[in-house]
């Protein structure tokens, strides 16, 4: 056996990852695909990679050194289970099966448990960075056992992106921890993208600037505290001219955003954990809203504010700066909420996840890579058990600086009738979490009224109920939550 690592599934992500592995010193890569034609195609196209092709799972297993290590790169879902079943038949205890797809973390927990029973290690690893990242260096979020990490760590470190000298991979935690963190990464990605889209929309509709002009604004923003991959590619997309019509490409793309599910999982999981990820949720819902043309056609008849939204010429620069600050403050909220979800998930599932390490491996290779993540790493280095990320001094200061602008932008959007769900929900979250007192007290009163759900008091311990349907005196009660 000559290969130290194998890849199963040779669609673009799989073949790019295999090529990345092969290009690093010390790796020899076995490749397998359900149809051999594809394997042959990859072999022919990349002779430099020195791939060892396998036509059957048995040949694949025979090509691998022990402990055998294989990364599955197939579309998440039933296909993953089918490949795992085949690998388990030809692998031995101590070998390692890695799922590099976007699996739903409960599936990873289930698969890890089942595979572990055979003595084989199963590692769910989130891989971010798209096709390009897979080829040149992704950010990798592996879960799984400590034993598997001994073999897998050096291999994954060899292919990961490098940020400030450090490879963008860490052993996130056991079983489903890696896919959990990748899921939240994608939720943050949804929020980041939606916030950028809202910023673009407000600038376009408020100032009349065309996409190419707005591209320059984003390119400029990319030189400052907003520096990130998503801002950078936004400028590229806005600059693009459609070859067939000569119009900006963004104007000919149908305005219905798709989704493969990771954003929805992030929100569903957050709901179950009781973590308010409102910015991520609004970003996910914004995609859903966009994708119902039958409703939008009907709702198009509903009245708006009735006035055109035009920022006066002498205030355009100030407005754009306000939007930039609103974007930055809302972005801080989105990350704060995302890290909150990781913290809650780790507590719920018993994972020992180092939040600072997560922010570091997201600095390079992944879709949300940004300067900003260094600040998050600093915040966790200073206070590892920080309960609210945005309360860290750096972010508190940044929000303090941005908040007046943020409020002006949300007001302007509301008055103009321009949807800004992520901007405004982030601001509401901010005002909610910092509030001295919330109207939750009234909600508790209502719950006690109709369902005797009880409440606690601010002035003494215990659980209470007002006898609403009787004489309305208060009694001590059993806590029913
Ligand atoms: C990444 C991306 C990647 C992918 C998602 C997009 O980290 O490389 O998040 O996983 O682009 O499939 O998800 P949607 O199709 O739901 O936007």
Coordinates of C-alpha atoms and ligand atoms in Angstrom, one line a residue:
X1 CA 0.0 0.0 0.0
X2 CA 1.5 3.3 -1.1
X3 CA -1.1 6.0 -0.3
X4 CA -1.4 7.8 3.1
X5 CA -4.7 9.3 2.2
X6 CA -7.6 8.6 -0.1
X7 CA -10.5 10.6 -1.5
X8 CA -13.9 9.1 -2.4
X9 CA -16.1 11.2 -4.7
X10 CA -14.4 13.1 -7.5
X11 CA -16.8 15.9 -8.4
X12 CA -15.2 19.3 -8.4
X13 CA -14.8 19.7 -4.6
X14 CA -13.5 16.1 -4.3
X15 CA -11.0 16.3 -7.1
X16 CA -9.8 19.7 -6.1
X17 CA -9.2 18.4 -2.5
X18 CA -7.4 15.4 -3.9
X19 CA -5.2 17.6 -6.0
X20 CA -4.5 19.8 -3.0
X21 CA -3.5 16.8 -1.0
X22 CA -1.3 15.4 -3.7
X23 CA 0.5 18.7 -4.1
X24 CA 1.8 18.7 -0.5
X25 CA 5.1 17.1 0.5
X26 CA 4.7 13.6 1.9
X27 CA 1.2 12.8 0.6
X28 CA 0.3 10.1 -1.9
X29 CA -3.4 10.1 -2.7
X30 CA -5.6 7.2 -3.7
X31 CA -8.8 8.1 -5.5
X32 CA -12.1 6.4 -6.0
X33 CA -15.4 7.4 -7.6
X34 CA -18.6 5.4 -8.0
X35 CA -18.2 5.5 -11.8
X36 CA -14.6 4.7 -12.9
X37 CA -15.0 6.9 -15.9
X38 CA -14.7 9.9 -13.6
X39 CA -11.7 8.5 -11.8
X40 CA -10.0 8.0 -15.2
X41 CA -10.9 11.5 -16.2
X42 CA -9.2 13.0 -13.1
X43 CA -6.2 10.7 -13.5
X44 CA -5.8 11.8 -17.2
X45 CA -6.3 15.5 -16.4
X46 CA -3.8 15.6 -13.6
X47 CA -0.9 13.3 -14.2
X48 CA 1.3 15.5 -12.0
X49 CA -0.7 14.5 -9.0
X50 CA 0.6 10.9 -9.0
X51 CA -2.9 9.6 -8.0
X52 CA -3.4 5.9 -7.3
X53 CA -6.7 5.1 -8.9
X54 CA -9.0 2.4 -7.5
X55 CA -11.8 0.7 -9.4
X56 CA -13.4 -0.9 -6.4
X57 CA -13.7 -0.2 -2.7
X58 CA -11.4 -3.2 -2.0
X59 CA -8.7 -1.8 -4.3
X60 CA -9.1 1.5 -2.6
X61 CA -8.6 0.0 0.8
X62 CA -5.6 -2.1 -0.5
X63 CA -4.0 1.1 -1.8
X64 CA -4.0 2.8 1.6
X65 CA -1.4 2.5 4.4
X66 CA -2.6 1.8 7.9
X67 CA -4.3 3.3 9.6
X68 CA -6.2 3.8 6.4
X69 CA -7.5 7.4 6.1
X70 CA -10.2 8.3 3.6
X71 CA -12.1 11.6 3.0
X72 CA -15.6 11.3 1.6
X73 CA -16.5 14.2 -0.7
X74 CA -20.0 13.4 -1.9
X75 CA -23.2 15.4 -1.8
X76 CA -24.5 15.3 1.8
X77 CA -27.3 12.9 2.5
X78 CA -28.1 9.3 1.7
X79 CA -25.1 9.1 -0.6
X80 CA -22.8 9.6 2.4
X81 CA -24.4 6.7 4.3
X82 CA -23.9 4.5 1.2
X83 CA -20.2 5.3 0.9
X84 CA -19.7 4.8 4.7
X85 CA -21.3 1.3 4.5
X86 CA -19.0 0.3 1.7
X87 CA -15.9 1.7 3.4
X88 CA -16.7 0.0 6.7
X89 CA -16.8 -3.4 4.9
X90 CA -13.2 -3.0 3.6
X91 CA -11.6 -1.0 6.5
X92 CA -10.3 -2.3 9.8
X93 CA -10.4 -1.1 13.4
X94 CA -8.2 2.0 13.9
X95 CA -8.8 3.2 10.3
X96 CA -10.3 6.6 9.7
X97 CA -13.3 7.7 7.6
X98 CA -13.7 11.4 7.2
X99 CA -16.9 13.0 5.8
X100 CA -15.9 16.3 4.3
X101 CA -19.4 17.2 3.1
X102 CA -21.9 19.7 4.5
X103 CA -23.6 17.1 6.7
X104 CA -26.2 18.0 9.2
X105 CA -24.5 17.5 12.6
X106 CA -27.1 15.1 14.1
X107 CA -26.4 12.8 11.2
X108 CA -22.7 13.0 12.0
X109 CA -23.4 12.2 15.6
X110 CA -25.4 9.2 14.5
X111 CA -22.8 8.0 12.0
X112 CA -19.9 8.4 14.4
X113 CA -21.7 6.3 16.9
X114 CA -22.5 3.6 14.4
X115 CA -19.0 3.5 12.9
X116 CA -17.3 3.6 16.3
X117 CA -19.0 0.4 17.1
X118 CA -16.9 -1.3 14.4
X119 CA -13.7 0.1 15.9
X120 CA -13.2 2.4 12.9
X121 CA -12.9 6.1 13.5
X122 CA -15.5 8.4 11.9
X123 CA -14.7 12.1 11.6
X124 CA -17.2 14.7 10.4
X125 CA -15.2 17.6 9.0
X126 CA -16.6 20.9 7.8
X127 CA -14.6 22.2 4.9
X128 CA -15.1 25.8 3.8
X129 CA -13.8 27.7 0.9
X130 CA -15.7 26.5 -2.1
X131 CA -13.9 24.9 -5.1
X132 CA -11.0 27.3 -5.1
X133 CA -10.5 26.8 -1.4
X134 CA -10.5 23.0 -1.8
X135 CA -7.7 23.3 -4.3
X136 CA -5.5 25.9 -2.7
X137 CA -6.3 25.8 1.0
X138 CA -9.6 25.6 2.8
X139 CA -10.6 26.2 6.4
X140 CA -11.2 22.8 7.9
X141 CA -13.4 22.1 11.0
X142 CA -12.9 18.4 12.0
X143 CA -14.7 16.6 14.8
X144 CA -14.2 13.0 15.8
X145 CA -12.0 11.2 18.2
X146 CA -8.6 12.2 19.6
X147 CA -7.2 8.9 18.2
X148 CA -8.2 9.9 14.6
X149 CA -6.7 13.4 15.1
X150 CA -3.2 11.9 15.6
X151 CA -3.1 10.7 12.0
X152 CA -5.5 13.2 10.5
X153 CA -4.1 16.4 12.1
X154 CA -0.8 16.5 10.0
X155 CA -2.6 15.6 6.8
X156 CA -5.3 18.3 7.2
X157 CA -2.7 20.8 8.4
X158 CA -0.8 20.1 5.1
X159 CA -3.7 21.3 3.0
X160 CA -5.4 24.0 5.0
X161 CA -5.2 27.7 4.3
X162 CA -2.5 29.5 6.3
X163 CA -3.5 32.7 8.2
X164 CA -0.8 34.6 9.9
X165 CA 1.5 31.6 9.8
X166 CA -1.0 29.2 11.3
X167 CA -2.9 26.5 9.4
X168 CA -6.7 27.1 9.4
X169 CA -7.6 23.8 11.0
X170 CA -8.1 22.6 14.6
X171 CA -9.6 19.6 16.2
X172 CA -13.0 21.3 17.0
X173 CA -14.4 18.6 19.4
X174 CA -15.7 15.1 19.4
X175 CA -18.3 13.5 17.1
X176 CA -20.5 16.1 15.4
X177 CA -18.7 19.2 16.7
X178 CA -16.9 19.9 13.4
X179 CA -20.1 19.9 11.4
X180 CA -21.9 21.9 14.0
X181 CA -19.3 24.6 13.8
X182 CA -19.4 24.5 10.0
X183 CA -23.2 24.9 10.1
X184 CA -22.8 28.0 12.2
X185 CA -20.1 29.3 9.9
X186 CA -22.7 29.0 7.1
X187 CA -25.3 30.8 9.2
X188 CA -22.9 33.6 9.7
X189 CA -22.1 33.5 6.0
X190 CA -25.8 34.0 5.3
X191 CA -26.0 37.0 7.6
X192 CA -22.9 38.6 6.2
X193 CA -24.2 38.2 2.7
X194 CA -27.6 39.6 3.5
X195 CA -26.1 42.6 5.3
X196 CA -23.9 43.4 2.3
X197 CA -27.0 43.1 0.1
X198 CA -29.0 45.4 2.3
X199 CA -26.1 48.0 2.2
X200 CA -26.0 47.8 -1.6
X201 CA -29.7 48.2 -1.9
X202 CA -29.9 51.2 0.4
X203 CA -27.0 52.9 -1.4
X204 CA -28.4 52.2 -4.8
X205 CA -32.0 53.3 -4.0
X206 CA -30.9 56.2 -1.9
X207 CA -28.2 57.7 -4.1
X208 CA -29.0 56.4 -7.6
X209 CA -25.4 55.2 -8.0
X210 CA -25.0 52.4 -10.5
X211 CA -23.6 49.0 -9.6
X212 CA -20.1 49.8 -11.0
X213 CA -20.0 52.9 -8.8
X214 CA -21.2 50.9 -5.8
X215 CA -18.5 48.4 -6.6
X216 CA -15.9 51.1 -6.0
X217 CA -17.5 51.9 -2.6
X218 CA -17.1 48.2 -1.6
X219 CA -13.6 48.1 -2.9
X220 CA -12.8 51.1 -0.7
X221 CA -14.5 49.6 2.3
X222 CA -12.4 46.5 1.8
X223 CA -9.4 48.5 2.7
X224 CA -10.7 49.2 6.2
X225 CA -12.3 47.4 9.1
X226 CA -14.7 45.6 6.9
X227 CA -11.9 43.9 4.9
X228 CA -13.2 40.5 4.0
X229 CA -13.6 38.0 1.2
X230 CA -17.3 38.6 0.9
X231 CA -16.9 42.4 0.5
X232 CA -14.1 41.8 -2.0
X233 CA -16.3 39.5 -4.2
X234 CA -19.2 41.8 -3.9
X235 CA -17.2 44.5 -5.7
X236 CA -16.4 41.9 -8.4
X237 CA -20.0 40.9 -8.9
X238 CA -21.2 44.5 -9.0
X239 CA -18.6 45.4 -11.6
X240 CA -19.6 42.5 -13.9
X241 CA -21.3 43.5 -17.1
X242 CA -23.6 41.0 -18.8
X243 CA -22.3 40.1 -22.2
X244 CA -25.6 39.6 -23.9
X245 CA -27.4 42.7 -22.8
X246 CA -24.6 45.1 -21.8
X247 CA -26.5 45.7 -18.5
X248 CA -24.9 45.2 -15.1
X249 CA -25.0 41.5 -14.4
X250 CA -26.7 42.1 -11.0
X251 CA -29.6 43.6 -12.9
X252 CA -30.2 40.6 -15.1
X253 CA -29.9 37.9 -12.4
X254 CA -33.3 36.8 -11.1
X255 CA -33.8 38.2 -7.6
X256 CA -34.6 34.9 -5.9
X257 CA -31.9 33.6 -3.6
X258 CA -31.4 29.8 -3.2
X259 CA -30.3 27.9 -0.2
X260 CA -29.1 24.4 0.4
X261 CA -30.1 24.1 4.0
X262 CA -27.2 25.0 6.3
X263 CA -28.7 28.4 7.1
X264 CA -32.0 26.9 8.0
X265 CA -30.3 24.3 10.2
X266 CA -28.4 27.0 12.0
X267 CA -31.7 28.7 12.8
X268 CA -33.6 25.5 13.7
X269 CA -30.8 24.4 16.0
X270 CA -30.7 27.9 17.6
X271 CA -34.4 27.7 18.2
X272 CA -34.0 24.4 19.9
X273 CA -31.1 25.6 22.0
X274 CA -32.9 28.8 22.9
X275 CA -30.3 31.0 21.3
X276 CA -31.5 34.2 19.6
X277 CA -29.6 34.3 16.2
X278 CA -32.0 36.9 14.9
X279 CA -29.6 38.3 12.3
X280 CA -28.9 34.9 10.8
X281 CA -32.6 34.0 11.0
X282 CA -33.6 37.2 9.1
X283 CA -31.0 36.5 6.5
X284 CA -32.3 33.0 6.0
X285 CA -35.9 34.3 5.8
X286 CA -34.9 37.0 3.4
X287 CA -33.9 34.3 1.0
X288 CA -37.2 32.5 1.5
X289 CA -39.1 35.7 1.0
X290 CA -37.3 36.4 -2.3
X291 CA -38.1 32.9 -3.6
X292 CA -41.9 33.2 -3.6
X293 CA -42.7 35.0 -6.9
X294 CA -46.4 34.0 -6.6
X295 CA -46.7 35.9 -3.4
X296 CA -44.5 38.8 -4.5
X297 CA -46.6 39.4 -7.6
X298 CA -49.8 39.7 -5.5
X299 CA -48.1 41.7 -2.7
X300 CA -46.7 44.1 -5.2
X301 CA -50.0 45.9 -5.1
X302 CA -49.7 46.7 -1.4
X303 CA -49.0 50.4 -0.7
X304 CA -45.6 51.8 0.2
X305 CA -44.6 55.1 1.9
X306 CA -45.5 56.9 -1.4
X307 CA -42.4 59.0 -1.6
X308 CA -39.3 58.5 -3.6
X309 CA -36.2 58.0 -1.3
X310 CA -33.5 60.3 -2.4
X311 CA -30.5 61.3 -0.3
X312 CA -29.8 65.0 -0.9
X313 CA -26.6 65.4 -3.0
X314 CA -24.7 67.1 -0.2
X315 CA -25.4 64.2 2.2
X316 CA -24.5 61.3 0.0
X317 CA -21.1 60.7 1.4
X318 CA -22.3 60.9 4.9
X319 CA -25.1 58.5 4.1
X320 CA -22.7 56.0 2.6
X321 CA -20.5 56.2 5.7
X322 CA -23.6 55.6 7.9
X323 CA -24.4 52.5 5.9
X324 CA -20.8 51.3 6.3
X325 CA -21.1 51.7 10.0
X326 CA -24.5 50.0 10.1
X327 CA -23.0 47.1 8.3
X328 CA -20.1 46.9 10.6
X329 CA -22.3 47.0 13.8
X330 CA -24.7 44.5 12.4
X331 CA -21.9 42.2 11.4
X332 CA -20.6 42.3 15.0
X333 CA -24.1 41.2 16.1
X334 CA -24.2 38.3 13.6
X335 CA -20.8 37.0 14.8
X336 CA -21.8 37.5 18.4
X337 CA -24.9 35.5 17.8
X338 CA -23.1 32.8 15.9
X339 CA -20.5 32.3 18.6
X340 CA -23.3 32.3 21.2
X341 CA -24.8 29.3 19.3
X342 CA -21.5 27.5 19.3
X343 CA -21.1 28.0 23.0
X344 CA -24.7 26.7 23.7
X345 CA -24.2 23.8 21.3
X346 CA -20.9 22.8 23.0
X347 CA -22.7 22.9 26.4
X348 CA -25.6 20.9 25.1
X349 CA -23.6 18.2 23.3
X350 CA -20.7 18.1 25.7
X351 CA -18.1 19.4 23.3
X352 CA -15.0 21.2 24.5
X353 CA -14.9 23.9 21.9
X354 CA -12.4 26.7 22.1
X355 CA -14.1 29.7 20.7
X356 CA -10.8 31.6 20.1
X357 CA -9.5 28.7 18.1
X358 CA -12.6 28.7 15.9
X359 CA -12.2 32.4 15.2
X360 CA -8.6 31.7 14.2
X361 CA -9.3 28.9 11.7
X362 CA -11.9 31.2 10.0
X363 CA -9.3 33.8 9.3
X364 CA -8.2 32.1 6.1
X365 CA -9.6 29.8 3.5
X366 CA -13.3 30.0 4.3
X367 CA -16.1 32.1 2.9
X368 CA -16.4 34.4 5.9
X369 CA -12.6 35.0 6.2
X370 CA -12.0 38.6 7.4
X371 CA -9.6 40.8 9.3
X372 CA -12.3 41.1 11.8
X373 CA -11.7 37.5 13.0
X374 CA -8.4 38.6 14.5
X375 CA -10.4 40.9 16.8
X376 CA -12.6 38.0 17.8
X377 CA -9.6 35.9 18.5
X378 CA -8.2 38.7 20.7
X379 CA -11.4 39.0 22.6
X380 CA -11.5 35.3 23.5
X381 CA -7.8 35.3 24.3
X382 CA -8.5 38.1 26.8
X383 CA -11.7 36.4 28.2
X384 CA -12.1 32.8 27.2
X385 CA -15.6 32.5 28.7
X386 CA -16.9 35.8 27.4
X387 CA -20.7 35.5 27.7
X388 CA -21.5 38.0 24.9
X389 CA -18.8 38.5 22.3
X390 CA -19.9 42.0 21.3
X391 CA -19.5 43.1 24.9
X392 CA -15.7 42.7 24.5
X393 CA -14.0 46.1 24.8
X394 CA -13.0 46.3 21.1
X395 CA -16.5 45.5 19.8
X396 CA -18.3 47.6 22.5
X397 CA -16.2 50.5 21.4
X398 CA -16.9 49.9 17.7
X399 CA -20.6 49.7 18.2
X400 CA -20.5 52.8 20.4
X401 CA -18.9 54.5 17.4
X402 CA -21.3 53.1 14.9
X403 CA -24.6 53.2 16.8
X404 CA -25.9 56.6 15.8
X405 CA -25.3 55.9 12.2
X406 CA -26.8 52.4 12.6
X407 CA -30.0 53.9 14.0
X408 CA -30.2 56.6 11.2
X409 CA -29.9 53.9 8.6
X410 CA -32.6 51.7 10.1
X411 CA -34.9 54.7 10.4
X412 CA -34.2 55.8 6.8
X413 CA -34.9 52.2 5.5
X414 CA -38.2 52.1 7.4
X415 CA -39.3 55.5 6.2
X416 CA -38.2 54.8 2.6
X417 CA -40.0 51.4 2.6
X418 CA -36.7 49.6 1.8
X419 CA -36.5 46.2 3.5
X420 CA -33.5 45.9 5.8
X421 CA -34.4 42.9 7.9
X422 CA -30.9 42.0 9.0
X423 CA -29.9 45.6 9.8
X424 CA -33.0 46.3 11.8
X425 CA -33.2 42.9 13.6
X426 CA -29.6 43.2 14.6
X427 CA -30.2 46.6 16.1
X428 CA -33.3 45.3 18.0
X429 CA -31.2 42.5 19.3
X430 CA -28.5 45.0 20.5
X431 CA -31.1 47.1 22.2
X432 CA -32.8 44.0 23.7
X433 CA -29.7 42.4 25.2
X434 CA -28.4 45.7 26.6
X435 CA -31.7 46.6 28.1
X436 CA -32.0 47.1 31.8
X437 CA -35.5 45.8 31.9
X438 CA -37.5 44.1 29.2
X439 CA -41.3 43.8 28.6
X440 CA -40.7 40.0 29.2
X441 CA -42.2 40.8 32.6
X442 CA -45.5 41.6 30.9
X443 CA -45.3 38.4 28.9
X444 CA -44.8 36.5 32.1
X445 CA -47.9 38.2 33.5
X446 CA -49.9 37.2 30.5
X447 CA -48.7 33.6 30.7
X448 CA -49.7 33.5 34.3
X449 CA -53.1 34.9 33.5
X450 CA -54.2 32.4 31.0
X451 CA -52.2 29.4 31.9
X452 CA -51.1 29.8 35.5
X453 CA -47.6 29.5 34.3
X454 CA -46.3 31.4 37.3
X455 CA -43.6 34.1 37.6
X456 CA -40.7 35.1 39.8
X457 CA -40.4 38.4 41.6
X458 CA -37.6 40.9 41.6
X459 CA -37.8 41.4 45.4
X460 CA -37.9 37.9 46.8
X461 CA -37.1 34.3 45.9
X462 CA -39.7 31.8 45.1
X463 CA -42.3 31.2 42.4
X464 CA -45.7 33.0 42.4
X465 CA -49.1 32.9 40.8
X466 CA -51.8 35.5 40.9
X467 CA -55.3 34.0 41.2
X468 CA -56.6 35.9 38.2
X469 CA -60.0 34.2 38.0
X470 CA -60.5 34.5 41.8
X471 CA -59.8 37.3 44.1
X472 CA -56.5 38.2 42.4
X473 CA -54.4 37.7 45.4
X474 CA -50.9 36.2 45.0
X475 CA -50.0 32.8 46.2
X476 CA -46.7 30.9 46.2
X477 CA -46.7 28.3 43.5
X478 CA -44.9 25.4 42.1
X479 CA -42.5 26.5 39.3
X480 CA -44.0 25.5 35.9
X481 CA -41.7 27.8 33.8
Ligands
LIG1 C1 -18.4 27.2 2.2 C2 -19.8 27.5 1.7 C3 -20.3 26.2 1.1 C4 -21.4 26.5 0.2 C5 -22.8 26.3 0.7 C6 -23.6 27.5 0.3 O1 -18.2 27.4 3.4 O2 -17.5 26.9 1.4 O3 -20.6 27.8 2.8 O4 -20.5 25.3 2.1 O5 -21.2 27.5 -0.7 O6 -23.2 25.2 -0.1 O7 -24.8 27.3 0.8 P1 -26.2 27.8 0.2 O8 -26.3 27.0 -1.2 O9 -27.2 27.3 1.1 O10 -26.1 29.2 0.0

